Amino acid sequence: MNASIFELSRRAEQLAGQRNWDGAQALYEEILARQPGHPGALVQLSYIASLQGRYRSAHDYALKAAGARPKDLSVLAELAKRLRTFNEAEVLLDCLRNLGSVDRIPIPVLLAFAAQLSYLNRQEDALRLLDEAKRADPDYPPTLMARSQILTYLGRFQAAEQDLQYCLRRAPEIAQAWWLVSRLRKQSREANHVDRLRRLLATPGKRPEEVALLAYALHKELDDIGDIAGAGEALTLAGRAKRSTLKYQSEESRRLVDALIELPPPAGLAPSAVARDSIRIPVFIVGMHRSGTTLLEQLLDGHGDIHGVGELYDFTSQMRWATDYHCRGVIDETLVRKAAAGVDYAAAGRGYLQKMEWRLGKERFFTDKLPSNFLNIGFICQALPQARILHMVRDPVETCFSNLRELFSDANPYSYDQQELAFYYRQYERLMAHWRAVYPGRVLDVDYGRLTRDTEAVLREVADFCGFDFEPGMLALQERTRGVATASAVQVRDRVVALERPKWAPYENYLQPLIRGLKAETA
């Protein structure tokens, strides 16, 4: 990079840091005028366009950056994130192939691409890159943690724990490694990390993100050994630490649901019969997080004519394109308002199926298991009249408690405070009642309790609703080998278990704010 380009980049980064998007954009465009196809400038322009809500421009800049075949390591890492953001998986894989043999790719780039492949539920491809990174430097903690996470998704728990234990011997101060290792198995009174976690939490100078990781790990291990009072205290500490890092107001959720309910009802949209010559039938599995959506997808994936693709944001990408608006998360109020002004739903449906095709095999049906797609049900029904929608329903307290004790990345900001979580759950129920009324026959409620107690009967009902025949292989849960990149990665490798006593029961006193909130009137 010559001196003038370097100085322009430095000034542009400075302006972007000040949120002066127009000024930063002008400087990056000047870089392109001097050096057409400059990959770094194109990637940064993509980010700026996204921050301004201009989805199509952001997408276009990212594709141009990929076409420029960057060699700079930092640019490659950022480009991988951009391409995954736009669900441009095939372009991302082309970029990876263009880098040549994996043994020539620097470790930071291997880690960057592995992370994005994992987000795309390409766990085996991600592991191949991480295996090479570990071969190049077997002691590097970020590689060991990333590799253990992928191994967990693939059900290889012993190998995952070996990587984490070695990582902790090398770098015992890394909070994320303690959180990851706590989740791999049930701790015992004789063998646990409780004392070590408490000492780490007592160390001054911990950032909120570190406190959250350590406190969630402590909650998990105390729960495992039956110390309910201590587990509750740790959970409160964890939730407060994580909540302090997030910007969220419950009113945002109310306004979003209001906007969705206010959408004009569609005309003449009856459920579409599954034609025998239909090539692809999407089956959306939706609901609150931690409601059993992963279990249902794993069961369905045992059918010979169903391909489980995991949690994807492909439909969100199509709605962003249709409205030319880049929202944060799955959906927001602005996107809904833009959709209300008129979008081409048929084009969104075609785009969704086209972008999904590279993932699929010969199966006619495929599952798209992003729980928060319950927000998109109105759009899905209009864009994909052949789609089937399975809504997982679980005991509200059990669902919310499971959310409360889960550390999500930056998603689900409502889930770290009992009252905020109860308020969100009531908004979710209000929206689902609306969808059932506006789209009768399009959504099948699948009760989690019944699914665990009478699995075959429920799966037969699901099969009848979706339009495929029941197969006994759906019940053989232990035979699944596909990657599961969700918080349920450990649990769903086992047999279906029906609990005699709900998990939240010992915490009933602790959960009173949540229980009272769930009983409040929906507003």
Coordinates of C-alpha atoms in Angstrom, one line a residue:
M1 CA 0.0 0.0 0.0
N2 CA 1.6 3.3 -1.1
A3 CA 1.8 6.2 1.3
S4 CA -1.2 8.2 0.0
I5 CA -3.5 5.1 0.1
F6 CA -2.3 4.4 3.6
E7 CA -3.1 7.9 4.7
L8 CA -6.5 7.9 3.1
S9 CA -7.3 4.6 4.8
R10 CA -6.1 5.9 8.2
R11 CA -8.3 9.0 7.9
A12 CA -11.3 6.9 6.7
E13 CA -11.0 4.6 9.7
Q14 CA -10.9 7.6 12.0
L15 CA -14.1 9.1 10.5
A16 CA -15.8 5.7 10.7
G17 CA -14.9 5.4 14.3
Q18 CA -16.6 8.8 14.8
R19 CA -19.7 7.4 12.9
N20 CA -19.1 9.9 10.2
W21 CA -20.3 7.5 7.5
D22 CA -20.5 10.0 4.6
G23 CA -17.0 11.3 5.2
A24 CA -15.5 7.8 5.6
Q25 CA -17.3 6.6 2.4
A26 CA -16.0 9.6 0.4
L27 CA -12.4 8.7 1.4
Y28 CA -12.8 5.0 0.6
E29 CA -14.3 5.9 -2.8
E30 CA -11.2 8.1 -3.4
I31 CA -9.0 5.1 -2.7
L32 CA -11.0 3.2 -5.3
A33 CA -10.6 6.0 -7.8
R34 CA -6.8 5.8 -7.3
Q35 CA -6.6 2.0 -7.1
P36 CA -9.7 0.4 -8.7
G37 CA -10.7 -2.8 -7.0
H38 CA -8.9 -2.1 -3.8
P39 CA -10.2 -5.0 -1.6
G40 CA -9.8 -3.3 1.8
A41 CA -11.8 -0.2 0.6
L42 CA -14.5 -2.4 -0.8
V43 CA -14.9 -4.4 2.4
Q44 CA -15.1 -1.2 4.5
L45 CA -17.6 0.3 2.1
S46 CA -19.7 -2.9 2.6
Y47 CA -19.7 -2.3 6.3
I48 CA -20.6 1.3 6.0
A49 CA -23.5 0.5 3.6
S50 CA -24.8 -2.1 6.2
L51 CA -24.6 0.4 9.0
Q52 CA -26.6 2.8 6.9
G53 CA -29.2 0.1 6.2
R54 CA -28.4 -0.2 2.5
Y55 CA -28.4 -4.0 2.1
R56 CA -28.0 -4.3 -1.6
S57 CA -25.1 -1.9 -1.8
A58 CA -23.4 -3.6 1.1
H59 CA -23.9 -7.0 -0.6
D60 CA -22.5 -5.7 -3.9
Y61 CA -19.4 -4.2 -2.3
A62 CA -18.7 -7.6 -0.6
L63 CA -19.0 -9.5 -3.9
K64 CA -16.7 -7.0 -5.6
A65 CA -14.1 -7.4 -2.8
A66 CA -14.3 -11.2 -3.2
G67 CA -13.8 -10.8 -6.9
A68 CA -10.6 -8.7 -6.3
R69 CA -9.0 -11.8 -4.6
P70 CA -7.4 -10.0 -1.6
K71 CA -4.2 -11.3 0.0
D72 CA -4.1 -9.1 3.0
L73 CA -4.8 -11.2 6.1
S74 CA -7.0 -8.7 7.9
V75 CA -9.0 -8.0 4.8
L76 CA -9.5 -11.8 4.2
A77 CA -10.8 -12.3 7.7
E78 CA -13.2 -9.4 7.4
L79 CA -14.3 -10.5 4.0
A80 CA -15.2 -14.0 5.3
K81 CA -17.5 -12.4 7.8
R82 CA -19.1 -10.2 5.2
L83 CA -19.8 -13.1 2.8
R84 CA -21.3 -15.2 5.6
T85 CA -23.5 -12.2 6.6
F86 CA -25.0 -12.2 3.1
N87 CA -25.2 -16.0 3.0
E88 CA -22.9 -16.0 0.0
A89 CA -21.5 -19.4 1.0
E90 CA -20.5 -20.5 -2.5
V91 CA -18.5 -17.3 -2.9
L92 CA -16.9 -17.8 0.5
L93 CA -15.9 -21.3 -0.5
D94 CA -14.4 -20.0 -3.8
C95 CA -12.4 -17.5 -1.8
L96 CA -11.1 -20.3 0.4
R97 CA -10.2 -22.4 -2.7
N98 CA -8.4 -19.5 -4.2
L99 CA -6.0 -19.4 -1.2
G100 CA -4.6 -22.7 -2.3
S101 CA -3.5 -25.6 -0.2
V102 CA -4.6 -25.3 3.5
D103 CA -1.0 -25.9 4.7
R104 CA -0.1 -22.6 3.1
I105 CA -2.9 -20.5 4.7
P106 CA -1.9 -18.5 7.8
I107 CA -3.5 -19.6 11.1
P108 CA -5.5 -16.3 11.6
V109 CA -7.1 -16.8 8.1
L110 CA -7.8 -20.5 8.9
L111 CA -9.6 -19.5 12.1
A112 CA -11.6 -16.8 10.3
F113 CA -12.8 -19.0 7.6
A114 CA -13.5 -21.9 10.0
A115 CA -15.7 -19.7 12.1
Q116 CA -17.8 -18.6 9.1
L117 CA -18.1 -22.2 7.8
S118 CA -19.4 -23.2 11.2
Y119 CA -22.0 -20.5 11.1
L120 CA -23.1 -21.9 7.8
N121 CA -23.3 -25.4 9.5
R122 CA -20.4 -26.7 7.5
Q123 CA -18.8 -28.3 10.5
E124 CA -16.6 -30.9 8.8
D125 CA -15.2 -28.2 6.5
A126 CA -14.5 -26.0 9.5
L127 CA -12.8 -28.9 11.3
R128 CA -10.5 -29.5 8.3
L129 CA -9.2 -26.0 8.6
L130 CA -8.8 -26.2 12.4
D131 CA -7.0 -29.5 12.1
E132 CA -4.4 -27.7 9.9
A133 CA -4.2 -24.8 12.3
K134 CA -3.6 -27.2 15.2
R135 CA -0.9 -29.0 13.2
A136 CA 0.8 -25.7 12.5
D137 CA 0.7 -24.7 16.1
P138 CA -0.7 -27.2 18.6
D139 CA -0.4 -24.8 21.5
Y140 CA -2.4 -21.8 20.2
P141 CA -5.4 -21.4 22.6
P142 CA -7.8 -19.8 20.0
T143 CA -7.3 -22.8 17.8
L144 CA -7.9 -25.3 20.6
M145 CA -11.1 -23.5 21.7
A146 CA -12.5 -23.2 18.2
R147 CA -11.7 -26.8 17.4
S148 CA -13.3 -28.0 20.7
Q149 CA -16.5 -26.2 19.7
I150 CA -16.7 -27.8 16.3
L151 CA -15.9 -31.2 17.8
T152 CA -18.8 -30.7 20.3
Y153 CA -21.2 -29.8 17.4
L154 CA -20.1 -33.1 15.7
G155 CA -20.7 -35.1 18.9
R156 CA -17.1 -35.9 19.5
F157 CA -17.1 -34.8 23.2
Q158 CA -14.0 -36.7 24.4
A159 CA -11.8 -35.1 21.8
A160 CA -13.4 -31.7 22.5
E161 CA -12.6 -32.0 26.2
Q162 CA -9.0 -33.0 25.5
D163 CA -8.5 -29.8 23.5
L164 CA -10.0 -27.7 26.2
Q165 CA -8.1 -29.3 29.1
Y166 CA -4.9 -28.7 27.2
C167 CA -5.9 -25.1 26.5
L168 CA -6.6 -24.5 30.2
R169 CA -3.3 -25.9 31.2
R170 CA -1.6 -23.5 28.7
A171 CA -3.8 -20.5 29.5
P172 CA -5.9 -21.0 32.6
E173 CA -7.1 -17.4 32.6
I174 CA -9.3 -17.8 29.5
A175 CA -12.9 -17.5 30.6
Q176 CA -14.4 -18.9 27.4
A177 CA -12.5 -22.2 27.8
W178 CA -14.0 -22.7 31.3
W179 CA -17.5 -22.0 30.0
L180 CA -17.0 -24.5 27.1
V181 CA -15.6 -27.3 29.3
S182 CA -18.4 -26.9 31.8
R183 CA -21.0 -27.8 29.1
L184 CA -19.4 -31.0 27.9
R185 CA -20.6 -33.3 30.6
K186 CA -22.3 -33.4 34.0
Q187 CA -19.9 -32.5 36.8
S188 CA -19.8 -34.5 40.1
R189 CA -19.2 -33.5 43.7
E190 CA -15.9 -35.4 43.4
A191 CA -14.7 -33.9 40.1
N192 CA -15.7 -30.3 39.2
H193 CA -14.2 -26.9 38.7
V194 CA -16.3 -24.9 41.2
D195 CA -13.5 -23.7 43.5
R196 CA -11.4 -22.7 40.5
L197 CA -14.2 -20.8 39.0
R198 CA -15.0 -18.9 42.2
R199 CA -11.3 -17.9 42.5
L200 CA -11.3 -16.7 39.0
L201 CA -14.5 -14.7 39.5
A202 CA -12.9 -13.1 42.7
T203 CA -9.9 -11.9 40.7
P204 CA -10.2 -8.1 40.2
G205 CA -10.3 -6.4 36.8
K206 CA -12.5 -8.9 35.0
R207 CA -14.5 -7.5 32.0
P208 CA -18.3 -8.1 32.0
E209 CA -17.9 -10.6 29.2
E210 CA -15.4 -12.6 31.2
V211 CA -17.6 -12.5 34.3
A212 CA -20.6 -13.7 32.3
L213 CA -18.7 -16.7 30.9
L214 CA -17.2 -17.7 34.3
A215 CA -20.5 -17.2 36.1
Y216 CA -22.5 -19.2 33.6
A217 CA -19.9 -22.0 33.9
L218 CA -20.2 -21.8 37.7
H219 CA -24.0 -21.9 37.5
K220 CA -23.9 -25.0 35.3
E221 CA -21.5 -26.9 37.6
L222 CA -23.3 -26.0 40.8
D223 CA -26.5 -27.1 39.3
D224 CA -24.9 -30.4 38.3
I225 CA -23.8 -31.1 41.9
G226 CA -27.2 -30.0 43.3
D227 CA -26.2 -26.7 45.0
I228 CA -29.4 -24.9 43.9
A229 CA -28.9 -21.8 46.1
G230 CA -25.3 -21.3 44.8
A231 CA -26.4 -22.0 41.2
G232 CA -29.1 -19.3 41.5
E233 CA -26.6 -16.7 42.8
A234 CA -24.2 -17.5 40.0
L235 CA -27.0 -17.3 37.4
T236 CA -28.0 -13.8 38.7
L237 CA -24.4 -12.7 38.5
A238 CA -24.0 -14.1 35.0
G239 CA -27.2 -12.5 33.7
R240 CA -26.4 -9.1 35.1
A241 CA -22.9 -9.1 33.6
K242 CA -24.1 -10.1 30.2
R243 CA -27.1 -7.7 30.3
S244 CA -24.7 -4.8 31.0
T245 CA -23.1 -5.3 27.6
L246 CA -26.3 -5.1 25.6
K247 CA -28.6 -2.3 24.4
Y248 CA -32.2 -3.5 24.6
Q249 CA -35.5 -2.1 25.8
S250 CA -38.6 -4.3 26.2
E251 CA -40.6 -1.7 24.3
E252 CA -38.7 -2.6 21.1
S253 CA -40.2 -6.1 21.2
R254 CA -43.7 -4.7 21.8
R255 CA -43.4 -2.3 18.9
L256 CA -42.1 -5.0 16.6
V257 CA -45.0 -7.3 17.4
D258 CA -47.4 -4.4 17.0
A259 CA -46.0 -3.7 13.5
L260 CA -46.3 -7.4 12.5
I261 CA -49.9 -7.6 13.7
E262 CA -50.7 -4.4 11.8
L263 CA -49.5 -5.8 8.4
P264 CA -52.4 -5.9 6.0
P265 CA -53.8 -9.5 5.8
P266 CA -53.0 -11.4 2.6
A267 CA -55.8 -12.3 0.2
G268 CA -56.5 -15.8 -0.9
L269 CA -53.5 -17.5 0.7
A270 CA -54.7 -21.0 1.6
P271 CA -52.3 -23.8 2.6
S272 CA -50.7 -25.3 -0.5
A273 CA -51.0 -29.0 -1.0
V274 CA -47.7 -30.8 -1.5
A275 CA -47.6 -31.8 -5.1
R276 CA -45.9 -35.1 -5.8
D277 CA -43.7 -33.4 -8.4
S278 CA -42.6 -30.6 -6.1
I279 CA -38.8 -30.5 -6.0
R280 CA -38.2 -28.8 -2.7
I281 CA -40.5 -28.4 0.3
P282 CA -39.1 -26.2 3.1
V283 CA -40.1 -27.2 6.6
F284 CA -39.6 -24.3 9.0
I285 CA -39.2 -25.3 12.7
V286 CA -39.9 -22.2 14.8
G287 CA -40.6 -21.2 18.4
M288 CA -38.8 -19.7 21.4
H289 CA -35.2 -20.7 21.7
R290 CA -34.8 -23.7 24.0
S291 CA -38.2 -25.0 23.2
G292 CA -37.1 -28.3 21.6
T293 CA -36.6 -27.2 18.0
T294 CA -33.3 -29.0 17.8
L295 CA -34.7 -32.2 19.0
L296 CA -37.5 -32.1 16.4
E297 CA -35.1 -31.4 13.6
Q298 CA -32.8 -34.2 14.7
L299 CA -35.8 -36.6 14.7
L300 CA -37.0 -35.5 11.3
D301 CA -33.5 -35.8 9.8
G302 CA -33.7 -39.5 10.3
H303 CA -36.3 -39.6 7.4
G304 CA -34.9 -40.7 4.0
D305 CA -36.6 -37.8 2.2
I306 CA -35.7 -35.0 4.7
H307 CA -32.5 -33.0 4.8
G308 CA -31.8 -31.1 8.0
V309 CA -29.8 -27.9 7.3
G310 CA -29.7 -26.4 10.8
E311 CA -30.2 -22.8 12.0
L312 CA -29.8 -20.5 9.0
Y313 CA -30.5 -16.9 8.2
D314 CA -31.3 -17.4 4.5
F315 CA -34.9 -16.3 4.7
T316 CA -33.8 -13.2 6.7
S317 CA -31.3 -12.4 3.9
Q318 CA -34.1 -12.6 1.3
M319 CA -36.3 -10.2 3.3
R320 CA -33.3 -7.8 3.6
W321 CA -32.8 -7.9 -0.1
A322 CA -36.5 -7.5 -0.8
T323 CA -36.7 -4.4 1.3
D324 CA -33.1 -3.2 0.6
Y325 CA -32.6 -2.8 4.3
H326 CA -29.9 -4.3 6.5
C327 CA -31.4 -4.8 10.0
R328 CA -29.8 -6.1 13.1
G329 CA -30.9 -9.6 14.0
V330 CA -33.6 -11.6 12.2
I331 CA -36.0 -8.7 11.8
D332 CA -36.8 -5.2 13.1
E333 CA -39.6 -2.7 13.1
T334 CA -38.1 -0.7 10.1
L335 CA -37.9 -3.8 7.9
V336 CA -41.6 -4.6 8.7
R337 CA -42.6 -1.1 7.7
K338 CA -40.7 -1.3 4.5
A339 CA -42.3 -4.7 3.7
A340 CA -45.7 -3.2 4.4
A341 CA -45.0 -0.7 1.6
G342 CA -44.8 -3.6 -0.8
V343 CA -42.3 -6.2 -1.7
D344 CA -42.1 -9.0 -4.3
Y345 CA -42.7 -12.1 -2.0
A346 CA -42.6 -14.5 -4.9
A347 CA -39.1 -13.3 -5.8
A348 CA -38.1 -13.7 -2.2
G349 CA -39.3 -17.2 -2.2
R350 CA -37.5 -18.0 -5.4
G351 CA -34.3 -16.4 -4.1
Y352 CA -34.5 -18.4 -0.9
L353 CA -34.9 -21.7 -2.7
Q354 CA -32.1 -20.9 -5.1
K355 CA -29.6 -19.9 -2.4
M356 CA -30.5 -23.1 -0.4
E357 CA -30.0 -25.5 -3.3
W358 CA -26.2 -25.9 -2.9
R359 CA -26.7 -27.4 0.6
L360 CA -29.2 -30.0 -0.5
G361 CA -29.1 -33.5 -1.8
K362 CA -31.8 -35.6 -3.4
E363 CA -34.3 -35.2 -0.6
R364 CA -37.6 -33.3 -1.4
F365 CA -38.0 -31.9 2.1
F366 CA -35.5 -29.8 4.1
T367 CA -35.8 -28.3 7.6
D368 CA -34.8 -24.7 8.3
K369 CA -34.6 -24.6 12.1
L370 CA -34.1 -21.0 13.1
P371 CA -36.4 -20.6 16.2
S372 CA -36.8 -16.9 15.8
N373 CA -38.3 -17.3 12.3
F374 CA -41.6 -17.3 14.2
L375 CA -41.3 -13.5 13.6
N376 CA -41.1 -14.2 9.8
I377 CA -44.2 -16.5 9.6
G378 CA -46.3 -13.9 7.8
F379 CA -43.6 -13.3 5.2
I380 CA -42.8 -17.0 4.8
C381 CA -46.5 -17.8 4.1
Q382 CA -46.6 -15.3 1.3
A383 CA -43.2 -16.1 -0.2
L384 CA -43.3 -19.9 0.1
P385 CA -46.9 -21.1 -0.2
Q386 CA -45.7 -24.8 -0.2
A387 CA -43.7 -24.3 3.1
R388 CA -44.7 -26.2 6.2
I389 CA -44.3 -24.5 9.5
L390 CA -43.8 -26.5 12.7
H391 CA -44.1 -24.5 15.9
M392 CA -42.6 -26.0 19.0
V393 CA -44.6 -25.4 22.2
R394 CA -43.1 -26.1 25.6
D395 CA -44.1 -25.2 29.2
P396 CA -43.5 -21.4 29.5
V397 CA -41.6 -21.6 32.7
E398 CA -39.4 -24.4 31.5
T399 CA -38.8 -22.6 28.2
C400 CA -37.9 -19.3 29.8
F401 CA -35.8 -20.9 32.5
S402 CA -33.8 -22.7 29.8
N403 CA -33.3 -19.4 28.1
L404 CA -32.3 -17.6 31.3
R405 CA -29.5 -20.1 32.0
E406 CA -28.1 -20.0 28.4
L407 CA -25.4 -17.7 27.3
F408 CA -26.2 -16.6 23.7
S409 CA -23.7 -14.6 21.7
D410 CA -25.3 -11.1 21.0
A411 CA -28.7 -12.6 20.2
N412 CA -31.7 -12.8 22.5
P413 CA -30.9 -9.7 24.6
Y414 CA -34.2 -10.2 26.5
S415 CA -33.1 -13.4 28.0
Y416 CA -30.8 -12.2 30.8
D417 CA -33.4 -10.6 33.1
Q418 CA -36.4 -12.5 34.5
Q419 CA -38.9 -9.7 34.0
E420 CA -37.7 -8.8 30.5
L421 CA -37.8 -12.4 29.5
A422 CA -41.4 -12.8 30.8
F423 CA -42.4 -9.7 28.9
Y424 CA -40.8 -11.0 25.6
Y425 CA -42.5 -14.4 26.0
R426 CA -45.9 -12.7 26.3
Q427 CA -45.2 -10.8 23.1
Y428 CA -44.2 -14.0 21.4
E429 CA -47.5 -15.7 22.5
R430 CA -49.5 -12.7 21.3
L431 CA -47.8 -12.9 17.8
M432 CA -48.3 -16.6 17.5
A433 CA -52.0 -16.2 18.3
H434 CA -52.2 -13.6 15.5
W435 CA -50.5 -15.9 12.9
R436 CA -52.8 -18.7 13.7
A437 CA -55.8 -16.4 13.1
V438 CA -54.5 -14.9 9.9
Y439 CA -53.0 -18.1 8.4
P440 CA -55.2 -20.9 9.5
G441 CA -53.9 -24.3 8.6
R442 CA -50.4 -23.1 7.9
V443 CA -48.8 -23.7 11.3
L444 CA -48.8 -27.0 13.3
D445 CA -48.2 -26.7 17.1
V446 CA -45.9 -29.5 18.2
D447 CA -46.0 -30.0 22.0
Y448 CA -42.5 -30.7 23.4
G449 CA -43.9 -32.7 26.4
R450 CA -45.9 -35.0 24.1
L451 CA -43.0 -35.3 21.7
T452 CA -40.8 -36.7 24.5
R453 CA -43.5 -38.9 26.0
D454 CA -45.1 -40.3 22.8
T455 CA -42.5 -39.6 20.2
E456 CA -43.9 -41.8 17.4
A457 CA -47.5 -40.6 17.6
V458 CA -46.4 -36.9 17.4
L459 CA -44.0 -37.6 14.5
R460 CA -46.8 -39.3 12.7
E461 CA -48.9 -36.2 13.1
V462 CA -46.0 -34.1 11.9
A463 CA -45.6 -36.3 8.8
D464 CA -49.2 -36.1 8.0
F465 CA -49.2 -32.3 8.2
C466 CA -46.1 -32.0 6.1
G467 CA -47.0 -34.5 3.5
F468 CA -44.5 -37.3 3.9
D469 CA -44.8 -40.9 5.2
F470 CA -43.6 -41.8 8.7
E471 CA -40.4 -43.8 8.8
P472 CA -39.1 -45.7 11.9
G473 CA -35.6 -44.4 11.2
M474 CA -36.9 -41.0 12.6
L475 CA -36.8 -42.5 16.1
A476 CA -33.2 -43.7 16.0
L477 CA -31.8 -40.5 17.5
Q478 CA -28.4 -42.1 18.5
E479 CA -27.6 -42.8 14.8
R480 CA -27.4 -39.1 13.8
T481 CA -23.9 -37.9 12.7
R482 CA -24.8 -34.5 11.3
G483 CA -23.4 -31.4 13.0
V484 CA -25.6 -29.6 15.6
A485 CA -24.4 -26.1 16.1
T486 CA -26.9 -25.1 18.8
A487 CA -27.0 -24.9 22.6
S488 CA -28.5 -28.4 22.5
A489 CA -25.5 -30.0 20.8
V490 CA -24.7 -32.2 23.8
Q491 CA -28.3 -33.2 24.8
V492 CA -29.6 -34.2 21.4
R493 CA -27.0 -36.9 20.9
D494 CA -28.8 -39.0 23.5
R495 CA -32.1 -40.7 23.5
V496 CA -35.4 -38.8 23.9
V497 CA -35.9 -38.2 27.6
A498 CA -39.2 -37.3 29.2
L499 CA -38.5 -35.6 32.6
E500 CA -40.7 -36.6 35.5
R501 CA -40.0 -33.3 37.2
P502 CA -39.4 -30.1 35.3
K503 CA -35.8 -28.7 35.5
W504 CA -37.1 -25.4 36.9
A505 CA -38.9 -27.0 39.9
P506 CA -36.0 -26.7 42.4
Y507 CA -35.6 -23.0 41.4
E508 CA -39.3 -22.1 42.0
N509 CA -38.6 -19.6 44.7
Y510 CA -35.7 -18.1 42.7
L511 CA -37.9 -17.8 39.6
Q512 CA -40.8 -15.9 41.2
P513 CA -40.2 -12.7 39.2
L514 CA -40.4 -14.8 36.0
I515 CA -43.5 -16.7 37.1
R516 CA -45.3 -13.6 38.1
G517 CA -44.3 -11.9 34.8
L518 CA -45.6 -14.8 32.7
K519 CA -49.0 -14.5 34.5
A520 CA -49.3 -10.8 33.8
E521 CA -51.8 -9.6 31.2
T522 CA -50.5 -9.5 27.7
A523 CA -50.0 -6.0 26.5

